[in-house]
CSV table of C-alpha atoms in Angstrom, one decimal:
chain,number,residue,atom,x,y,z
F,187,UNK,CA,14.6,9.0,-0.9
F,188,UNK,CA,12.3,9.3,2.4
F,189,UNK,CA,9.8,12.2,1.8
F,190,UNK,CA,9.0,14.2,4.9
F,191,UNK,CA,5.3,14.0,4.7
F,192,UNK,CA,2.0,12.7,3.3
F,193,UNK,CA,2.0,16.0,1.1
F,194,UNK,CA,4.6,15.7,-0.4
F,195,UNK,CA,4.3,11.9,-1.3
F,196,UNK,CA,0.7,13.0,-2.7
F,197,UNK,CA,2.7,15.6,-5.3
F,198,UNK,CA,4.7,13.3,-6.0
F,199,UNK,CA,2.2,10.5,-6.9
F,200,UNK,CA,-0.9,12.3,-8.3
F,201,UNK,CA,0.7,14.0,-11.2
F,202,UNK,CA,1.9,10.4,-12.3
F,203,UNK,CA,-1.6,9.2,-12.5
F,204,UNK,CA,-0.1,6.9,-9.8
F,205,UNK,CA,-3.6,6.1,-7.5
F,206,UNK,CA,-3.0,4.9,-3.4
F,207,UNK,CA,-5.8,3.8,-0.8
F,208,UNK,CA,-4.9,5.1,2.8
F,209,UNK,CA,-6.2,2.0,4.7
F,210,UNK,CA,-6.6,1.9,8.7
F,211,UNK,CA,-4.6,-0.7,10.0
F,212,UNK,CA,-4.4,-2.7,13.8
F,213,UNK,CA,-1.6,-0.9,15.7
F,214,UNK,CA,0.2,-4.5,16.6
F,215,UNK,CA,-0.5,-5.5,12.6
F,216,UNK,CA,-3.2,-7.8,13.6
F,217,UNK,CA,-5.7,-6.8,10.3
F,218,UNK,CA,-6.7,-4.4,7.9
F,219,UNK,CA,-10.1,-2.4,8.5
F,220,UNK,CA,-11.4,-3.7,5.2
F,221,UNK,CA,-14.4,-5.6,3.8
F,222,UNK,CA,-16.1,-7.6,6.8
F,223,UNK,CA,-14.0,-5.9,9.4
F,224,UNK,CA,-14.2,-2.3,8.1
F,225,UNK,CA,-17.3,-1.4,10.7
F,226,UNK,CA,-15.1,-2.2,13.7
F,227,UNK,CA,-14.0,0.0,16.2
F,228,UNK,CA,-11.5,-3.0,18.1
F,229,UNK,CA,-9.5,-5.1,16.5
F,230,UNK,CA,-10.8,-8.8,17.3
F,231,UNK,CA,-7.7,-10.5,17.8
F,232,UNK,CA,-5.8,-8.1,20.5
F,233,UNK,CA,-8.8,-5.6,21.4
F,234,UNK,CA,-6.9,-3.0,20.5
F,235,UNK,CA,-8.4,0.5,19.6
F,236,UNK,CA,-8.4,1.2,15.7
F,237,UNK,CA,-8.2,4.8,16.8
F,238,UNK,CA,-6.1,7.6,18.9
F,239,UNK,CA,-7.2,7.3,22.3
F,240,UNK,CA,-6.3,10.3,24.5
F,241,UNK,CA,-8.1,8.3,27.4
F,242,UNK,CA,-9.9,5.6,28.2
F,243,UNK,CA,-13.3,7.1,27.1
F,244,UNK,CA,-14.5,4.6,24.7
F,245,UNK,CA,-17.8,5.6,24.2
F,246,UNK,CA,-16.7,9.0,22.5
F,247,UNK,CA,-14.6,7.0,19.9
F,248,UNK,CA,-17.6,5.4,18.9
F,249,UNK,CA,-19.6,8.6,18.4
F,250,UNK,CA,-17.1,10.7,16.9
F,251,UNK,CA,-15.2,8.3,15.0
F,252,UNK,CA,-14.9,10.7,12.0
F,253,UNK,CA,-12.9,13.0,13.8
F,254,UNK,CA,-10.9,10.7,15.7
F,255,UNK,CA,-7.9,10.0,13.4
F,256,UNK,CA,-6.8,6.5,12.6
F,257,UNK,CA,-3.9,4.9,14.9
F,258,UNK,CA,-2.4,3.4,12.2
F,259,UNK,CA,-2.3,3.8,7.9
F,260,UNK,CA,-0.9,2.0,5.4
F,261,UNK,CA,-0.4,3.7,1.9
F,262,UNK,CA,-1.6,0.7,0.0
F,263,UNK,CA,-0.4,1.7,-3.9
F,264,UNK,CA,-2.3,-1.1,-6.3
F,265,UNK,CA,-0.3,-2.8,-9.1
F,266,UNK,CA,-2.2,-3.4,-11.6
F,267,UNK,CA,-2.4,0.3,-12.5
F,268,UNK,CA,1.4,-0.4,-12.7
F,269,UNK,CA,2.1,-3.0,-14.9
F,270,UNK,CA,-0.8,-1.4,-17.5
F,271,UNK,CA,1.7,1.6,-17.3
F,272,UNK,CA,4.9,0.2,-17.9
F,273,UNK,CA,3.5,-2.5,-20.8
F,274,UNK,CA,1.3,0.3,-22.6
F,275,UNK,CA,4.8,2.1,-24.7
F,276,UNK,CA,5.5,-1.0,-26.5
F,277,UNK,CA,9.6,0.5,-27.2
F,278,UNK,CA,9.3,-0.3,-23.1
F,279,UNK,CA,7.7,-3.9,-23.4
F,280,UNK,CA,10.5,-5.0,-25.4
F,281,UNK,CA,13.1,-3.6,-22.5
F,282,UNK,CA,11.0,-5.6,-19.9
F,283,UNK,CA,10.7,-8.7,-21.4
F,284,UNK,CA,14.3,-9.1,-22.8
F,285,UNK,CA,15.2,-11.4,-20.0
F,286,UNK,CA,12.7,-13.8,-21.2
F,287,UNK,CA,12.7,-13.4,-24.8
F,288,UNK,CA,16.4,-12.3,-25.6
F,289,UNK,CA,18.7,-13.8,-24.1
F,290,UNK,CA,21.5,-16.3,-25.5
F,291,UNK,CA,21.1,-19.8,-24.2
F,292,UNK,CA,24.5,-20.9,-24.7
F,293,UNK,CA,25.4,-22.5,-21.6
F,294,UNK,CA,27.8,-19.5,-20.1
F,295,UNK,CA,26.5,-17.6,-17.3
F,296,UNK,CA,25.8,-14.1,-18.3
F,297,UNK,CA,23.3,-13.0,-16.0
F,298,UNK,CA,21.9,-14.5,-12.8
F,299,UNK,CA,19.1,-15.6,-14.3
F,300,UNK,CA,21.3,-18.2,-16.5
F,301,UNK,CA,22.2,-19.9,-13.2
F,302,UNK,CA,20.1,-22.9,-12.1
């Protein structure tokens, strides 16, 4: 199912306890704007603008960076939040690790993971 927009992927997710980091990102998926690169207004490897440009005013992006909106986001959902979800019901735990603890070693093929 493709939701329509960001709000509804936010109902959606917040009620879970399910947490996402909206992260700018190079328009050609050059880098992420993160730890040594989050300061920059280009991206190093193309030049590109991190940014909506209108036009080619570049001193104004710098200035009112704030209000300029990203030209690119990436919905980055962590998951290690996850995995503490799905392992914490321990009826659930036993479902997910059936595969490797239940399974018949009898030399027929029963599931795919039985092939070699």
């Amino acid at each position: 199912m493709l939701l329509k927009s960001y709000y509804q992927a936010k109902k959606i997710l917040c009620p879970m306890g399910m947490e996402y980091q909206k992260l700018h990102v190079c328009p050609n998926d050059c880098i992420l704007y993160k730890h040594e690169f989050e300061e920059m207004h280009k991206c190093p490897w193309c030049g590109v603008s991190r940014y909506k440009v209108k036009d080619e005013d570049e001193c104004s992006i710098h200035e009112n960076s704030k209000k300029v909106p990203p030209a690119k986001v990436l919905w980055y959902l962590p998951i290690i939040p996850r995995f503490k979800r799905l392992f914490a019901n321990v009826d659930g735990t036993k479902d997910l690790t059936l595969n490797a603890n239940g399974r018949n070693y009898d030399g027929m093929l029963r599931h795919l993971a039985d092939s070699s």
